[in-house]
Amino acid sequence: MEAAAGQAEEAGLASFLDKSQTQRYAGGFNPESWEQEFDKIPMFMKKSPAEIDPEQNPDLACLQSIIFDEDRSPEEQANTYKNEGNEYFKEKNYKKAVISYTEGLKKKCSDQDLNAVLYTNRAAAQFYLGNYRSALSDVIAARKLKPNLLKAIIRGALCHLELKNFPEAMAWCEEGLRIDSKEKKLVETRAKADKLKRAEQRDIRKAKLKEKKEQSQKEILLAAIKERNIKLFLEASKEEDEISDGLAEMSLNGLSSDSATGTKVYLDDNGNLNWPVLFLYPEYGQTDFISAFHEDSRFIDHILVMFAELPPWDSERKYHPSNLELYFEDEAREEMYQLNTENTLLQVLQHQRYFVKAGTPTFLVLVKHSPFSKNYFFGKKVHRLK
Amino acid sequence: MLRAGAHAQCTRSRDRTPRRRDARGGETLSPDGAGTGRRLQASCPSMDEVQARELLGFLHLDTRPDLKGQATGYILGLTGNVEGRTLLAGRPDFLEALLLLTGDRSLAVVKDSYHSLINLSVAVATHEVLAKELPVLLHRLLDPGYAFADQVCTLLSNLSREEGTCRQVFQAVQEEGLGLAWVVEAFCTEGYNKKAALHYLGPLLSNLTQLPETREFLLDRSRCVVQRLLPYTQYEASAIRRGGVIGTLRNCCFEYKYHEWLLGAEVDLLPFLLLPLAGPEEFPEAEMERLPVDLQYLPQDKQREKDPDIRKMLLEAVMLLTATKAGRQLVKEKGTYLVVRELHQWETEPDVQAACEKLIQVLIGDEPEPGMENLLEVKIPEDVEERLQHLDREEERQQGQQETQSKGPGAQMGSSGLSR
């Protein structure tokens, strides 16, 4: 018997092998596109398609309807979605988990405990996606259904911690500890939130103190400027209380183009002002910048140092200290004033038509009797030294 | 209106037991002497048995309201002075009658009854009778809608002053099913009772922590209890509450086994003790960074704790934290010296100054010899103990005299219930 059966089997196999040599197996994969076809079989699918079309994927649609049978109660369906979400959650596929829990909630089932769990679990998934606000609103929804759901409270505390709402984080922890006074996560989170809150308060105090100090220094500086009768050029408004704004502006955009150092006028320990000063050489389009020009220094002292050697751009070799003339411009009246290089900076700044613009006194340097100078002043009113 | 309580005693480092908050006297009320002619011969506190029986006859729930009101008003008057208190404290029948009238329909009667009981509870002799009512009193204390919860709270705080009664109060707290956790909860919940501020929960907690078992609960590492009390060391609205919490913390500091935990990141007690002692002084950046964050960059209008007794308790608590080697190390590391140094310069009260100096000695002094490292466990020879106790009594006596001179009976406020 056995031998006969074996023979019959062998014969069947032989005929099958013969057949396979000549004709193709009807349900076989196509050698070119087997990978795509493979993916369409539910068991081997790497990803489930977002939309299941029963025409294209009859097997999957079948399975789908077994799991999410529309005939089943909303509670059962919601529960299935919860389990599906939990599976995704375990795989750390939080986006998918959120979708599953959302589907579960859409069933609007009457089991409020289940809904609370769906909200809490969705909150956890959102939390891991970094969507702390969404997580928080889910947790709040969960607690509306079940106020004492400890997992929701813990999640809420963690959300507040991430959102830097430290007092709220602590309050949530304390609420949770009323339910379970020894819940470790809550004790730890409260301590963490407390520590961060106190550090934040320190930072706020520090910033306030700094601001206050800067403000008072600014006021002292302004008073020193005012006391010397130095006038600040204010673009926007000339009202008295706008002066501090003017100064703020002065410190902000004072020296942006020429100096990256952000230098500004300051009072030194002896109560003297030191100004950043800009010299312009219009003939060559050059400039020199002195970051701290002591108010009692004379212009000639700086000129002597600056032009001890001729600058490289002075192709005609004429910028000798003794050849140079200094001017400032009265912008409002479009007039030029020549200044005495023997004068100190303070003396010049106190000139009745001198206005400090953008926090940086600026002066023009020209070569005496040069053709450029004549050209430059052509048609302008120039107040020359007598 | 309640007279501010008597003040905490000084604690020497050799003390091995925590003190209750107030060592002398209790929260007493006294009537204002003048302008209350409606009272029944309140000026004469002596009473014979016949008069007493007659008065007791009025102290029933079904007495005519006006007579009952006069009777309780008269009793309150009696409890305002020592003779009257001594007289009534020995009469359980009066105490029971007053307890009964705390359930009266007339609010004035209830108030007078409570205030009389508060005054009488200063005498330990009354405790046996009053302790029988503990379950009812505790229930009322923690009832968020009870209008006289503040009075109950003061009464319980007076009762818990004495160790024996304190134990009974604690037992009742535990047996009422809600436990100490609920007392802490009520304490930490702003607006727990809309009709009562419950500031006296502070002194109550402080008194309760004279018991090791309450300290164990507050210091349970697996819970979050003592941590929640910490912000109240800067509670501005009430010195009673603030002092109570600081007394509680000081009592907890006797548990040196918890010092490292208390000083560590989980509780971080030290800044909460130092912050009320810190003023607006600015420190150089490097020194500032050594301070705990809570003490850094304090505003220029920062004020120190106003009550010298509370300042002293704070210093004593810090002192206790330096009892062990590890604790000392941690306290020293956190810039305590800077804060205490500045306080010392500012301080004008001699005994607080002395407390500063004691602490500074520990902070800048050398480490003690082997065997003396834990100051709370050092054995003190009997003769030294006796001498120190004598000095303590002497100091108390002097302080007591100063107290009478500075405050005197004139500072006692009348009870508003009486003038009605």
PDB file of N, CA and C in Angstrom, chain A residues 174 177-178 181-183 187 190-191 194-195 198-199 202 205-206 209 212-213, chain B residues 185 220 222-224 227-228 266 268 271-272 282 293-294 296-300:
ATOM      1  N   GLU A 174       0.823  68.119  42.606  1.00  0.00           N
ATOM      2  CA  GLU A 174       0.212  68.094  43.925  1.00  0.00           C
ATOM      3  C   GLU A 174      -1.187  67.484  43.875  1.00  0.00           C
ATOM      4  N   LEU A 177      -0.681  63.818  43.698  1.00  0.00           N
ATOM      5  CA  LEU A 177      -0.206  63.257  44.964  1.00  0.00           C
ATOM      6  C   LEU A 177      -1.339  63.157  45.984  1.00  0.00           C
ATOM      7  N   ARG A 178      -2.413  63.910  45.750  1.00  0.00           N
ATOM      8  CA  ARG A 178      -3.578  63.784  46.619  1.00  0.00           C
ATOM      9  C   ARG A 178      -4.229  62.412  46.392  1.00  0.00           C
ATOM     10  N   SER A 181      -0.169  59.526  47.200  1.00  0.00           N
ATOM     11  CA  SER A 181       0.804  60.427  47.816  1.00  0.00           C
ATOM     12  C   SER A 181       2.242  59.942  47.639  1.00  0.00           C
ATOM     13  N   LYS A 182       2.404  58.727  47.131  1.00  0.00           N
ATOM     14  CA  LYS A 182       3.778  58.225  46.990  1.00  0.00           C
ATOM     15  C   LYS A 182       4.147  57.964  45.535  1.00  0.00           C
ATOM     16  N   GLU A 183       3.404  58.532  44.606  1.00  0.00           N
ATOM     17  CA  GLU A 183       3.693  58.330  43.187  1.00  0.00           C
ATOM     18  C   GLU A 183       5.043  58.985  42.869  1.00  0.00           C
ATOM     19  N   VAL A 187       6.433  62.982  42.530  1.00  0.00           N
ATOM     20  CA  VAL A 187       7.343  63.580  43.520  1.00  0.00           C
ATOM     21  C   VAL A 187       8.567  64.146  42.792  1.00  0.00           C
ATOM     22  N   ARG A 190       7.654  67.195  40.500  1.00  0.00           N
ATOM     23  CA  ARG A 190       7.421  68.403  41.289  1.00  0.00           C
ATOM     24  C   ARG A 190       8.751  69.036  41.695  1.00  0.00           C
ATOM     25  N   ALA A 191       9.686  68.203  42.139  1.00  0.00           N
ATOM     26  CA  ALA A 191      10.993  68.722  42.552  1.00  0.00           C
ATOM     27  C   ALA A 191      11.692  69.396  41.369  1.00  0.00           C
ATOM     28  N   ASP A 194       9.962  72.675  40.501  1.00  0.00           N
ATOM     29  CA  ASP A 194      10.257  73.670  41.528  1.00  0.00           C
ATOM     30  C   ASP A 194      11.636  74.275  41.284  1.00  0.00           C
ATOM     31  N   LYS A 195      12.581  73.399  41.004  1.00  0.00           N
ATOM     32  CA  LYS A 195      13.943  73.855  40.783  1.00  0.00           C
ATOM     33  C   LYS A 195      14.023  74.784  39.566  1.00  0.00           C
ATOM     34  N   ARG A 198      12.382  78.163  40.233  1.00  0.00           N
ATOM     35  CA  ARG A 198      13.201  79.070  41.037  1.00  0.00           C
ATOM     36  C   ARG A 198      14.366  79.630  40.221  1.00  0.00           C
ATOM     37  N   ALA A 199      14.903  78.801  39.338  1.00  0.00           N
ATOM     38  CA  ALA A 199      15.988  79.292  38.475  1.00  0.00           C
ATOM     39  C   ALA A 199      15.453  80.353  37.508  1.00  0.00           C
ATOM     40  N   ARG A 202      15.060  83.534  39.278  1.00  0.00           N
ATOM     41  CA  ARG A 202      16.361  84.186  39.428  1.00  0.00           C
ATOM     42  C   ARG A 202      16.725  84.933  38.149  1.00  0.00           C
ATOM     43  N   ARG A 205      14.826  88.080  37.907  1.00  0.00           N
ATOM     44  CA  ARG A 205      15.359  89.100  38.819  1.00  0.00           C
ATOM     45  C   ARG A 205      16.652  89.683  38.278  1.00  0.00           C
ATOM     46  N   LYS A 206      17.493  88.803  37.747  1.00  0.00           N
ATOM     47  CA  LYS A 206      18.789  89.231  37.224  1.00  0.00           C
ATOM     48  C   LYS A 206      18.599  90.203  36.067  1.00  0.00           C
ATOM     49  N   LEU A 209      17.301  93.559  37.292  1.00  0.00           N
ATOM     50  CA  LEU A 209      18.336  94.322  37.969  1.00  0.00           C
ATOM     51  C   LEU A 209      19.286  94.941  36.949  1.00  0.00           C
ATOM     52  N   LYS A 212      17.652  97.782  35.202  1.00  0.00           N
ATOM     53  CA  LYS A 212      17.568  98.938  36.085  1.00  0.00           C
ATOM     54  C   LYS A 212      18.920  99.660  36.144  1.00  0.00           C
ATOM     55  N   LYS A 213      19.971  98.867  36.255  1.00  0.00           N
ATOM     56  CA  LYS A 213      21.314  99.439  36.326  1.00  0.00           C
ATOM     57  C   LYS A 213      21.655 100.181  35.055  1.00  0.00           C
TER      58      LYS A 213
ATOM     59  N   GLU B 185      -2.745  69.450  53.673  1.00  0.00           N
ATOM     60  CA  GLU B 185      -3.489  69.835  52.475  1.00  0.00           C
ATOM     61  C   GLU B 185      -4.272  71.132  52.715  1.00  0.00           C
ATOM     62  N   ASP B 220       8.784  62.060  55.335  1.00  0.00           N
ATOM     63  CA  ASP B 220       8.732  60.833  54.544  1.00  0.00           C
ATOM     64  C   ASP B 220       9.306  61.103  53.149  1.00  0.00           C
ATOM     65  N   SER B 222       9.367  59.315  50.562  1.00  0.00           N
ATOM     66  CA  SER B 222       8.622  58.851  49.390  1.00  0.00           C
ATOM     67  C   SER B 222       7.436  59.761  49.097  1.00  0.00           C
ATOM     68  N   ARG B 223       7.166  60.703  49.994  1.00  0.00           N
ATOM     69  CA  ARG B 223       6.061  61.637  49.747  1.00  0.00           C
ATOM     70  C   ARG B 223       6.615  63.018  49.490  1.00  0.00           C
ATOM     71  N   CYS B 224       5.699  63.942  49.341  1.00  0.00           N
ATOM     72  CA  CYS B 224       6.107  65.325  49.136  1.00  0.00           C
ATOM     73  C   CYS B 224       5.327  66.145  50.156  1.00  0.00           C
ATOM     74  N   GLN B 227       8.233  69.572  51.589  1.00  0.00           N
ATOM     75  CA  GLN B 227       8.517  70.435  50.433  1.00  0.00           C
ATOM     76  C   GLN B 227       7.417  71.467  50.213  1.00  0.00           C
ATOM     77  N   ARG B 228       6.196  71.031  50.470  1.00  0.00           N
ATOM     78  CA  ARG B 228       5.071  71.933  50.195  1.00  0.00           C
ATOM     79  C   ARG B 228       4.972  73.050  51.226  1.00  0.00           C
ATOM     80  N   GLU B 266      16.396  67.238  46.418  1.00  0.00           N
ATOM     81  CA  GLU B 266      14.993  66.828  46.486  1.00  0.00           C
ATOM     82  C   GLU B 266      14.146  67.767  47.339  1.00  0.00           C
ATOM     83  N   ASP B 268      15.873  70.744  49.250  1.00  0.00           N
ATOM     84  CA  ASP B 268      16.548  72.034  49.155  1.00  0.00           C
ATOM     85  C   ASP B 268      15.998  73.028  50.176  1.00  0.00           C
ATOM     86  N   PRO B 271      17.760  77.278  51.227  1.00  0.00           N
ATOM     87  CA  PRO B 271      17.392  78.597  50.687  1.00  0.00           C
ATOM     88  C   PRO B 271      16.126  79.171  51.307  1.00  0.00           C
ATOM     89  N   PHE B 272      15.200  78.302  51.677  1.00  0.00           N
ATOM     90  CA  PHE B 272      13.936  78.772  52.240  1.00  0.00           C
ATOM     91  C   PHE B 272      14.124  79.296  53.664  1.00  0.00           C
ATOM     92  N   GLU B 282      23.955  93.847  47.851  1.00  0.00           N
ATOM     93  CA  GLU B 282      24.483  93.284  46.611  1.00  0.00           C
ATOM     94  C   GLU B 282      25.812  92.601  46.909  1.00  0.00           C
ATOM     95  N   VAL B 293      20.163  79.754  44.156  1.00  0.00           N
ATOM     96  CA  VAL B 293      19.543  80.629  43.153  1.00  0.00           C
ATOM     97  C   VAL B 293      18.492  81.556  43.757  1.00  0.00           C
ATOM     98  N   ASP B 294      17.794  81.063  44.759  1.00  0.00           N
ATOM     99  CA  ASP B 294      16.721  81.866  45.354  1.00  0.00           C
ATOM    100  C   ASP B 294      17.251  83.142  46.000  1.00  0.00           C
ATOM    101  N   GLN B 296      19.919  84.827  44.800  1.00  0.00           N
ATOM    102  CA  GLN B 296      20.698  85.624  43.858  1.00  0.00           C
ATOM    103  C   GLN B 296      19.891  86.781  43.287  1.00  0.00           C
ATOM    104  N   TYR B 297      20.562  87.895  43.108  1.00  0.00           N
ATOM    105  CA  TYR B 297      19.979  89.078  42.470  1.00  0.00           C
ATOM    106  C   TYR B 297      18.662  89.498  43.110  1.00  0.00           C
ATOM    107  N   LEU B 298      18.657  89.599  44.418  1.00  0.00           N
ATOM    108  CA  LEU B 298      17.435  90.015  45.098  1.00  0.00           C
ATOM    109  C   LEU B 298      17.191  91.495  44.800  1.00  0.00           C
ATOM    110  N   PRO B 299      15.927  91.868  44.732  1.00  0.00           N
ATOM    111  CA  PRO B 299      15.622  93.263  44.390  1.00  0.00           C
ATOM    112  C   PRO B 299      16.082  94.225  45.490  1.00  0.00           C
ATOM    113  N   GLN B 300      16.217  95.498  45.112  1.00  0.00           N
ATOM    114  CA  GLN B 300      16.731  96.473  46.071  1.00  0.00           C
ATOM    115  C   GLN B 300      15.746  96.766  47.199  1.00  0.00           C
TER     116      GLN B 300
END
